[in-house]
Tab-separated table of C-alpha atoms in Angstrom:
chain	number	residue	atom	x	y	z
A	1080	MET	CA	-37.557	3.517	3.873
A	1081	ARG	CA	-34.147	4.441	2.530
A	1082	PRO	CA	-34.396	7.447	0.815
A	1083	MET	CA	-33.775	7.845	-3.015
A	1084	LEU	CA	-32.169	11.439	-3.564
A	1085	LEU	CA	-31.715	13.347	-6.675
A	1086	ALA	CA	-29.712	16.786	-6.450
A	1087	ALA	CA	-32.284	19.496	-6.315
A	1088	ALA	CA	-29.675	22.062	-7.946
A	1089	THR	CA	-26.259	22.139	-9.965
A	1090	SER	CA	-23.423	24.538	-8.454
A	1091	LEU	CA	-21.512	25.876	-11.490
A	1092	ILE	CA	-18.059	27.217	-10.541
A	1093	ALA	CA	-15.048	28.302	-12.290
A	1094	LEU	CA	-12.118	27.393	-11.045
A	1095	SER	CA	-9.586	30.107	-10.509
A	1096	ALA	CA	-5.877	31.212	-9.593
A	1097	ALA	CA	-3.678	29.879	-7.071
A	1098	CYS	CA	-6.112	30.632	-3.666
A	1099	GLY	CA	-8.605	27.622	-5.143
A	1100	ALA	CA	-11.479	30.286	-4.993
A	1101	ASN	CA	-14.218	30.494	-7.347
A	1102	GLY	CA	-13.907	33.394	-10.052
A	1103	GLU	CA	-14.353	33.388	-14.207
A	1104	PRO	CA	-12.534	30.563	-16.154
A	1105	SER	CA	-9.190	31.576	-17.751
A	1106	ALA	CA	-8.759	31.335	-21.780
A	1107	ALA	CA	-7.804	28.358	-23.217
A	1108	GLY	CA	-4.231	27.341	-22.980
A	1109	PRO	CA	-1.477	25.730	-20.969
A	1110	GLN	CA	-1.324	25.750	-16.887
A	1111	GLN	CA	0.122	28.863	-15.529
A	1112	ALA	CA	2.096	28.387	-12.110
A	1113	GLY	CA	1.489	30.975	-9.723
A	1114	ALA	CA	1.654	31.628	-5.587
A	1115	PRO	CA	1.422	28.440	-3.654
A	1116	VAL	CA	-2.690	27.941	-2.933
A	1117	GLU	CA	-1.699	27.614	0.611
A	1118	THR	CA	-1.389	30.947	2.928
A	1119	ARG	CA	-1.565	29.744	6.331
A	1120	PRO	CA	1.719	29.744	8.876
A	1121	ALA	CA	2.836	26.452	9.177
A	1122	ASN	CA	2.849	24.439	12.340
A	1123	ALA	CA	6.624	24.059	12.496
A	1124	PRO	CA	7.825	26.487	10.449
A	1125	ASP	CA	11.437	26.122	11.271
A	1126	GLN	CA	11.070	22.394	9.767
A	1127	GLN	CA	12.598	22.769	6.187
A	1128	PRO	CA	11.921	20.759	2.971
A	1129	ALA	CA	14.172	18.696	1.349
A	1130	PHE	CA	13.762	19.861	-2.055
A	1131	ALA	CA	12.518	22.198	-3.903
A	1132	ASN	CA	8.009	21.950	-3.952
A	1133	GLN	CA	8.407	19.189	-1.528
A	1134	THR	CA	5.355	21.577	0.039
A	1135	ARG	CA	3.744	24.563	-0.901
A	1136	ALA	CA	4.294	24.209	-4.466
A	1137	PRO	CA	3.334	26.759	-7.080
A	1138	GLY	CA	-0.715	26.971	-7.986
A	1139	VAL	CA	-1.988	25.907	-10.743
A	1140	THR	CA	-5.349	27.064	-13.114
A	1141	THR	CA	-7.983	24.634	-14.892
A	1142	ALA	CA	-8.396	26.484	-17.555
A	1143	ARG	CA	-12.195	26.317	-17.848
A	1144	ALA	CA	-15.271	26.692	-16.246
A	1145	LEU	CA	-16.585	23.285	-13.661
A	1146	GLY	CA	-19.473	22.527	-12.579
A	1147	HIS	CA	-20.734	19.911	-9.707
A	1148	THR	CA	-23.493	18.620	-8.836
A	1149	VAL	CA	-25.330	16.765	-5.872
A	1150	VAL	CA	-26.473	13.338	-7.423
A	1151	ALA	CA	-27.001	11.812	-4.007
A	1152	SER	CA	-27.641	12.715	-0.710
A	1153	GLY	CA	-28.792	10.761	2.873
A	1154	LEU	CA	-25.163	8.352	2.754
A	1155	VAL	CA	-24.178	8.035	6.638
A	1156	GLN	CA	-20.679	8.718	7.054
A	1157	PRO	CA	-19.737	7.092	3.592
A	1158	TRP	CA	-15.874	5.870	3.436
A	1159	GLY	CA	-15.437	3.997	0.499
A	1160	LEU	CA	-16.129	4.822	-3.518
A	1161	ALA	CA	-15.909	1.972	-6.296
A	1162	MET	CA	-17.834	2.013	-9.512
A	1163	LEU	CA	-19.109	-1.220	-11.163
A	1164	PRO	CA	-18.578	-2.200	-14.716
A	1165	ASP	CA	-22.203	-1.041	-15.604
A	1166	GLY	CA	-21.552	2.405	-14.236
A	1167	ARG	CA	-23.110	2.183	-10.911
A	1168	TRP	CA	-21.238	2.623	-7.486
A	1169	LEU	CA	-19.983	0.816	-4.631
A	1170	VAL	CA	-20.712	3.125	-1.244
A	1171	SER	CA	-19.472	1.961	1.834
A	1172	GLU	CA	-20.823	3.697	5.085
A	1173	LEU	CA	-18.476	3.331	8.232
A	1174	GLY	CA	-21.841	2.004	10.274
A	1175	GLY	CA	-21.477	-1.336	8.507
A	1176	ASN	CA	-23.547	-0.775	5.276
A	1177	LEU	CA	-22.400	-1.338	1.632
A	1178	ARG	CA	-25.019	-0.079	-0.929
A	1179	ILE	CA	-25.391	0.472	-4.594
A	1180	VAL	CA	-25.859	4.129	-5.686
A	1181	THR	CA	-26.944	4.227	-9.776
A	1182	ALA	CA	-25.521	7.573	-11.488
A	1183	ASP	CA	-29.037	9.122	-11.305
A	1184	GLY	CA	-28.512	9.041	-7.501
A	1185	GLN	CA	-30.752	5.803	-6.726
A	1186	VAL	CA	-29.668	4.818	-2.882
A	1187	GLY	CA	-30.037	1.127	-2.723
A	1188	GLN	CA	-30.280	-0.787	0.283
A	1189	PRO	CA	-27.765	-2.624	2.079
A	1190	ILE	CA	-26.288	-5.093	0.567
A	1191	ALA	CA	-26.532	-8.633	3.115
A	1192	GLY	CA	-24.063	-10.944	3.549
A	1193	LEU	CA	-21.100	-8.495	5.101
A	1194	PRO	CA	-19.653	-9.521	8.206
A	1195	ALA	CA	-19.907	-7.845	11.282
A	1196	VAL	CA	-17.796	-4.516	11.768
A	1197	ASP	CA	-16.648	-2.977	15.143
A	1198	ALA	CA	-18.313	0.911	14.564
A	1199	ARG	CA	-16.748	3.066	16.880
A	1200	GLY	CA	-14.284	5.655	16.803
A	1201	GLN	CA	-12.077	5.766	13.205
A	1202	GLY	CA	-13.368	1.806	12.383
A	1203	GLY	CA	-16.182	0.235	10.907
A	1204	LEU	CA	-16.488	-0.856	7.381
A	1205	LEU	CA	-13.883	1.175	5.168
A	1206	ASP	CA	-12.641	1.050	1.765
A	1207	VAL	CA	-13.687	-1.284	-0.969
A	1208	ALA	CA	-12.987	-2.428	-4.489
A	1209	VAL	CA	-14.226	-4.114	-7.203
A	1210	GLY	CA	-11.928	-7.263	-8.022
A	1211	PRO	CA	-9.599	-7.205	-11.168
A	1212	THR	CA	-11.759	-10.573	-12.764
A	1213	PHE	CA	-14.806	-8.905	-11.567
A	1214	ALA	CA	-16.426	-9.895	-15.021
A	1215	GLN	CA	-15.543	-13.306	-14.727
A	1216	ASP	CA	-16.382	-13.844	-10.663
A	1217	ARG	CA	-18.376	-10.885	-9.275
A	1218	MET	CA	-15.871	-10.761	-6.868
A	1219	ILE	CA	-15.881	-7.616	-4.264
A	1220	TYR	CA	-12.977	-6.795	-1.804
A	1221	TRP	CA	-13.515	-4.909	1.589
A	1222	SER	CA	-11.698	-4.047	4.770
A	1223	TYR	CA	-13.230	-3.119	7.870
A	1224	ALA	CA	-11.874	-2.636	11.553
A	1225	GLU	CA	-12.850	-6.618	12.989
A	1226	ARG	CA	-13.513	-7.143	16.724
A	1227	ARG	CA	-10.996	-9.602	17.943
A	1228	ASP	CA	-10.396	-11.308	21.122
A	1229	GLY	CA	-8.730	-8.583	23.238
A	1230	GLY	CA	-9.762	-6.019	20.673
A	1231	ASN	CA	-9.302	-4.983	17.191
A	1232	ALA	CA	-7.957	-4.741	13.814
A	1233	THR	CA	-8.022	-4.132	10.058
A	1234	SER	CA	-8.944	-7.278	7.959
A	1235	VAL	CA	-10.134	-7.602	4.520
A	1236	ALA	CA	-12.623	-9.064	3.063
A	1237	ARG	CA	-14.038	-10.685	-0.308
A	1238	GLY	CA	-17.191	-12.329	-1.423
A	1239	SER	CA	-19.111	-12.837	-5.146
A	1240	LEU	CA	-21.832	-10.134	-5.526
A	1241	SER	CA	-25.339	-11.307	-6.475
A	1242	ALA	CA	-26.388	-10.610	-10.449
A	1243	ASP	CA	-28.990	-8.694	-8.765
A	1244	GLY	CA	-26.706	-6.388	-6.415
A	1245	THR	CA	-28.653	-7.288	-2.960
A	1246	ARG	CA	-26.362	-9.975	-1.301
A	1247	VAL	CA	-22.449	-10.911	-1.227
A	1248	ALA	CA	-21.741	-14.781	-1.509
A	1249	ASN	CA	-18.807	-17.108	-0.497
A	1250	VAL	CA	-17.251	-14.438	1.956
A	1251	GLU	CA	-13.872	-15.122	2.719
A	1252	VAL	CA	-11.131	-13.402	5.435
A	1253	ILE	CA	-7.799	-13.159	3.156
A	1254	PHE	CA	-6.075	-10.495	5.387
A	1255	ARG	CA	-6.019	-9.888	8.931
A	1256	ALA	CA	-3.837	-7.442	10.700
A	1257	VAL	CA	-1.613	-8.111	13.756
A	1258	PRO	CA	-1.043	-7.764	16.770
A	1259	VAL	CA	-4.830	-6.883	17.846
A	1260	TYR	CA	-5.272	-3.754	19.644
A	1261	ASP	CA	-7.880	-2.306	22.247
A	1262	GLY	CA	-7.645	1.030	20.082
A	1263	ASP	CA	-11.026	3.328	18.127
A	1264	LYS	CA	-7.987	4.840	15.784
A	1265	HIS	CA	-5.388	4.454	12.574
A	1266	PHE	CA	-6.879	1.758	10.869
A	1267	GLY	CA	-5.935	2.465	7.783
A	1268	SER	CA	-7.443	1.817	4.997
A	1269	SER	CA	-7.533	1.899	1.811
A	1270	LEU	CA	-7.367	-0.566	-0.944
A	1271	ALA	CA	-6.259	-1.188	-4.738
A	1272	PHE	CA	-5.264	-3.567	-7.656
A	1273	ASP	CA	-2.174	-3.303	-10.199
A	1274	ALA	CA	-2.310	-4.914	-13.757
A	1275	ALA	CA	-0.777	-7.908	-12.083
A	1276	GLY	CA	-3.728	-8.300	-9.545
A	1277	HIS	CA	-1.750	-7.718	-6.472
A	1278	LEU	CA	-3.796	-6.031	-3.433
A	1279	PHE	CA	-2.495	-3.493	-1.983
A	1280	ILE	CA	-3.737	-2.264	1.209
A	1281	THR	CA	-2.710	0.634	4.044
A	1282	LEU	CA	-2.506	0.197	7.480
A	1283	GLY	CA	-2.276	2.594	10.492
A	1284	ASP	CA	-0.070	2.744	13.666
A	1285	ARG	CA	-2.908	2.572	16.095
A	1286	SER	CA	-2.263	6.122	17.105
A	1287	ASP	CA	-1.725	5.600	20.616
A	1288	ALA	CA	1.856	6.283	21.965
A	1289	PRO	CA	2.661	2.921	22.367
A	1290	MET	CA	1.910	1.633	19.467
A	1291	ARG	CA	3.474	4.311	17.898
A	1292	PRO	CA	7.429	2.110	17.111
A	1293	GLN	CA	5.388	-0.506	16.069
A	1294	ALA	CA	5.497	1.180	12.877
A	1295	GLN	CA	9.113	0.262	12.456
A	1296	GLN	CA	8.574	-3.287	13.620
A	1297	LEU	CA	8.590	-5.991	10.778
A	1298	ASP	CA	6.746	-8.514	13.288
A	1299	SER	CA	3.793	-6.252	12.929
A	1300	HIS	CA	1.411	-5.098	10.329
A	1301	MET	CA	0.667	-1.416	12.326
A	1302	GLY	CA	1.717	1.393	10.432
A	1303	LYS	CA	2.393	-0.508	7.418
A	1304	ILE	CA	1.392	-0.720	3.650
A	1305	ILE	CA	0.525	-4.456	2.801
A	1306	ARG	CA	0.944	-6.392	-0.651
A	1307	ILE	CA	-0.826	-9.770	-1.338
A	1308	ASN	CA	-2.083	-11.508	-4.025
A	1309	ALA	CA	-6.376	-11.258	-4.725
A	1310	ASP	CA	-7.140	-14.677	-2.799
A	1311	GLY	CA	-4.629	-13.510	-0.088
A	1312	SER	CA	-1.569	-15.142	-0.442
A	1313	VAL	CA	1.994	-13.621	-0.344
A	1314	PRO	CA	3.721	-12.566	-3.670
A	1315	ALA	CA	7.352	-14.778	-3.885
A	1316	ASP	CA	8.972	-11.522	-4.703
A	1317	ASN	CA	6.828	-9.410	-1.712
A	1318	PRO	CA	10.555	-7.522	-0.061
A	1319	PHE	CA	10.683	-9.545	3.340
A	1320	VAL	CA	9.561	-12.749	2.601
A	1321	GLY	CA	11.966	-15.344	3.923
A	1322	ARG	CA	13.500	-13.001	6.305
A	1323	ALA	CA	13.553	-14.287	10.175
A	1324	GLY	CA	10.762	-12.620	11.943
A	1325	ALA	CA	9.397	-10.893	9.511
A	1326	LEU	CA	5.794	-10.983	8.481
A	1327	PRO	CA	5.537	-11.671	4.792
A	1328	GLU	CA	2.858	-9.328	3.734
A	1329	ILE	CA	4.879	-6.368	4.227
A	1330	TRP	CA	5.591	-3.715	1.414
A	1331	SER	CA	6.953	-1.115	3.118
A	1332	VAL	CA	7.498	0.538	6.526
A	1333	GLY	CA	7.184	3.718	8.808
A	1334	HIS	CA	3.604	4.955	8.087
A	1335	ARG	CA	1.381	6.860	10.525
A	1336	ASN	CA	-2.284	6.474	9.061
A	1337	ALA	CA	-2.535	6.393	4.902
A	1338	GLN	CA	-6.019	6.052	3.804
A	1339	GLY	CA	-5.468	6.896	0.235
A	1340	VAL	CA	-3.399	4.703	-2.151
A	1341	ALA	CA	-3.362	4.685	-5.860
A	1342	ILE	CA	-1.803	2.790	-8.791
A	1343	GLN	CA	0.141	5.491	-10.931
A	1344	PRO	CA	-1.166	5.255	-14.632
A	1345	GLY	CA	2.049	4.122	-16.850
A	1346	THR	CA	4.346	2.781	-14.172
A	1347	GLY	CA	2.063	0.671	-12.381
A	1348	ALA	CA	4.048	1.995	-9.258
A	1349	ALA	CA	1.857	2.590	-5.887
A	1350	TRP	CA	0.921	5.830	-4.296
A	1351	THR	CA	-0.390	6.447	-0.746
A	1352	VAL	CA	-1.405	9.391	1.389
A	1353	GLU	CA	-1.334	9.465	4.970
A	1354	HIS	CA	-2.310	11.621	8.054
A	1355	GLY	CA	-0.034	13.550	9.832
A	1356	THR	CA	-0.402	15.198	13.315
A	1357	ARG	CA	-0.543	18.846	13.033
A	1358	GLY	CA	1.335	18.991	10.252
A	1359	GLY	CA	2.820	16.274	8.296
A	1360	ASP	CA	0.370	15.049	5.801
A	1361	GLU	CA	2.389	13.049	3.130
A	1362	VAL	CA	2.245	11.716	-0.424
A	1363	ASN	CA	4.571	8.750	-0.699
A	1364	LEU	CA	5.698	6.973	-3.797
A	1365	VAL	CA	6.054	3.488	-1.771
A	1366	GLN	CA	8.708	1.095	-2.746
A	1367	GLY	CA	9.324	-2.746	-1.519
A	1368	GLY	CA	11.136	-2.695	1.510
A	1369	ARG	CA	11.942	0.722	1.838
A	1370	ASN	CA	11.151	2.785	5.055
A	1371	TYR	CA	9.322	5.834	5.163
A	1372	GLY	CA	10.051	7.179	8.766
A	1373	TRP	CA	6.963	7.262	11.182
A	1374	PRO	CA	7.529	8.334	13.804
A	1375	GLU	CA	11.340	8.632	13.927
A	1376	VAL	CA	11.106	10.891	10.698
A	1377	THR	CA	8.043	13.028	10.024
A	1378	TYR	CA	7.425	16.783	9.586
A	1379	GLY	CA	4.565	18.693	11.963
A	1380	ILE	CA	4.147	18.541	15.460
A	1381	GLU	CA	2.093	16.762	17.721
A	1382	TYR	CA	-1.719	17.689	18.747
A	1383	ARG	CA	-0.820	19.098	21.768
A	1384	GLY	CA	1.314	21.381	19.973
A	1385	THR	CA	5.034	20.118	20.646
A	1386	PRO	CA	7.690	18.780	18.689
A	1387	ILE	CA	7.485	14.983	18.222
A	1388	GLU	CA	9.690	13.507	20.595
A	1389	GLY	CA	12.840	11.815	19.066
A	1390	SER	CA	11.747	13.097	15.520
A	1391	VAL	CA	13.515	14.511	12.740
A	1392	THR	CA	12.765	15.386	9.245
A	1393	ALA	CA	15.688	13.488	7.398
A	1394	ARG	CA	17.592	10.261	8.291
A	1395	GLU	CA	19.804	8.110	5.869
A	1396	GLY	CA	18.099	5.005	5.435
A	1397	THR	CA	14.333	6.613	5.488
A	1398	GLU	CA	12.680	8.147	2.058
A	1399	GLN	CA	11.306	11.497	2.091
A	1400	PRO	CA	7.604	11.911	1.269
A	1401	VAL	CA	7.266	13.198	-2.461
A	1402	TYR	CA	5.416	16.106	-1.089
A	1403	TYR	CA	3.885	17.299	2.576
A	1404	TRP	CA	1.126	19.701	3.519
A	1405	ASP	CA	1.704	21.353	6.769
A	1406	PRO	CA	-0.769	22.334	7.620
A	1407	SER	CA	-2.898	19.781	7.812
A	1408	ILE	CA	-5.157	19.038	4.895
A	1409	ALA	CA	-6.487	15.523	6.813
A	1410	PRO	CA	-6.237	13.598	3.548
A	1411	GLY	CA	-8.879	10.646	2.918
A	1412	GLY	CA	-8.726	8.615	-0.501
A	1413	GLN	CA	-7.104	9.710	-3.607
A	1414	ILE	CA	-6.619	8.381	-7.530
A	1415	PHE	CA	-4.129	9.235	-10.677
A	1416	TYR	CA	-6.655	11.231	-12.901
A	1417	ASP	CA	-6.790	9.025	-16.107
A	1418	GLY	CA	-9.908	10.094	-18.721
A	1419	ALA	CA	-11.072	11.963	-21.795
A	1420	MET	CA	-12.968	15.094	-19.907
A	1421	PHE	CA	-9.459	17.001	-18.444
A	1422	PRO	CA	-6.557	15.869	-20.729
A	1423	GLU	CA	-4.502	18.504	-18.975
A	1424	TRP	CA	-4.791	16.786	-15.836
A	1425	GLN	CA	-4.066	13.479	-17.293
A	1426	GLY	CA	-1.555	11.450	-14.565
A	1427	ASN	CA	-2.360	13.784	-11.612
A	1428	LEU	CA	-2.868	12.968	-8.661
A	1429	LEU	CA	-6.344	13.849	-7.189
A	1430	VAL	CA	-5.860	13.804	-3.439
A	1431	ALA	CA	-9.391	14.217	-1.097
A	1432	ALA	CA	-9.348	16.749	1.528
A	1433	LEU	CA	-11.305	16.147	4.562
A	1434	ARG	CA	-10.199	18.646	7.038
A	1435	ASP	CA	-9.812	21.581	4.294
A	1436	LYS	CA	-12.904	20.322	2.412
A	1437	HIS	CA	-12.073	19.812	-1.159
A	1438	ILE	CA	-9.811	18.379	-3.838
A	1439	ALA	CA	-6.043	18.725	-4.174
A	1440	ARG	CA	-4.950	18.536	-7.761
A	1441	LEU	CA	-0.978	17.978	-7.779
A	1442	VAL	CA	0.884	18.065	-11.030
A	1443	ILE	CA	3.396	15.564	-11.280
A	1444	GLU	CA	6.520	15.581	-13.328
A	1445	ASN	CA	9.878	13.417	-13.093
A	1446	GLY	CA	8.087	12.065	-9.644
A	1447	ARG	CA	8.062	15.580	-7.940
A	1448	VAL	CA	5.206	17.843	-7.579
A	1449	VAL	CA	5.378	20.934	-9.757
A	1450	GLY	CA	1.756	22.646	-8.909
A	1451	GLU	CA	-1.355	22.347	-6.685
A	1452	GLU	CA	-4.801	23.328	-7.261
A	1453	ARG	CA	-7.699	23.060	-4.922
A	1454	LEU	CA	-11.344	21.630	-6.571
A	1455	LEU	CA	-14.529	21.797	-5.289
A	1456	THR	CA	-14.343	24.361	-2.642
A	1457	ASP	CA	-17.545	25.527	-2.460
A	1458	LEU	CA	-18.522	22.124	-1.629
A	1459	GLY	CA	-18.433	23.319	2.062
A	1460	GLU	CA	-18.169	19.299	2.951
A	1461	ARG	CA	-15.511	16.713	3.717
A	1462	VAL	CA	-14.620	14.616	0.794
A	1463	ARG	CA	-14.054	11.331	1.907
A	1464	ASP	CA	-13.060	9.320	-1.353
A	1465	ILE	CA	-12.635	9.758	-5.231
A	1466	ALA	CA	-12.995	7.430	-8.410
A	1467	ILE	CA	-12.999	8.844	-12.234
A	1468	ALA	CA	-16.150	7.606	-14.071
A	1469	ALA	CA	-16.094	6.039	-17.910
A	1470	ASP	CA	-16.494	9.680	-19.213
A	1471	GLY	CA	-13.935	11.320	-17.308
A	1472	ALA	CA	-16.030	12.983	-14.894
A	1473	VAL	CA	-14.809	12.852	-11.454
A	1474	TRP	CA	-16.878	11.662	-8.621
A	1475	VAL	CA	-16.734	11.852	-4.792
A	1476	ILE	CA	-18.351	11.045	-1.689
A	1477	THR	CA	-18.377	13.436	1.449
A	1478	ASP	CA	-17.873	12.296	5.392
A	1479	GLU	CA	-20.677	13.588	6.675
A	1480	ASP	CA	-23.898	11.970	8.390
A	1481	ASN	CA	-26.122	13.318	5.546
A	1482	GLY	CA	-22.915	12.340	2.950
A	1483	LYS	CA	-23.201	12.980	-0.558
A	1484	LEU	CA	-22.333	11.424	-3.918
A	1485	VAL	CA	-20.712	14.300	-5.803
A	1486	ARG	CA	-20.066	14.458	-9.970
A	1487	LEU	CA	-17.361	17.321	-10.447
A	1488	ALA	CA	-17.516	18.050	-14.679
A	1489	ALA	CA	-15.996	20.508	-17.575
A	1490	ARG	CA	-19.200	23.119	-17.903
């Protein structure tokens, strides 16, 4: 019997200052900028940002007390989080289960009808999204590592969720990344629909050194952002449609392992966040046809402590990240805040931090980061994905064997 667990307690915190520590709430008023929240030495101290506040932006403070509630626990490595119109949550688990969790913490049985996943390493059932026409067709979408001849790769499928939420029907795979590779890392993969119904899919470079160059190749989906229609067809205005030797689904190139994509309110632009190595985690405004550099242009160093061979931090013809972290925070999902509970956060980018176990709130003005705050620091767990409820509260899942669904709200 799957446990249905409610929180035993609520942790109330007042968020203070640039260090991200818990403390007393400051007086109401405008956000004040202070010292950067990141105080650790950089892995690549000789690298310099291309412009002001591209890294270690001034710290900002939320001018009210916040509290978090653990709504449900007992989830096994939850990965993706999406809200259904009735306020319940779709939660994917890396091992292959998709569940519905109610707003009061009841954890449902696995939804039947999903295809098998290749659940090893970083592979498995990845992101989940509610389709833009759910009210008419009850379509949901999910990405996953799919076993194929010769290895595996990221795929995206969709199906109709039954009225009782117990199964999906009419399942079809609408996208399969190529080439296949026998590995267990860097599958991506985050999903987001824009207002026109285009589906953005983030894909990793598969990590291993022989695969890295494919992030720059137009005949490979590896290390790319993909843009398709909801039925899997290719939009006619994609930047590489009609180019010889190019895969038409590609939107942008030169990414390492993007696990977050979000559509910016007002502009409709797609923003991504991707894992760097030791440093070099990037937030990018991804524009059609642009090259974001990896592995030739990047910040940070190799995990083994050496420079990334042949790379520089800037090169003509490639785009700079809007923001980067060194040391790495290991970013997961992300979302732009759009809600009534925190009007001072409107338009801010909220980024899940796995390694550093917090939410990074980035204040963005005119396409640049002007402030950073670390939220949910006292939870002490790897934050995997973030969503905003109808009341404006922030909900997250934690990437743990005993994963949790957590609500962050104003006290």
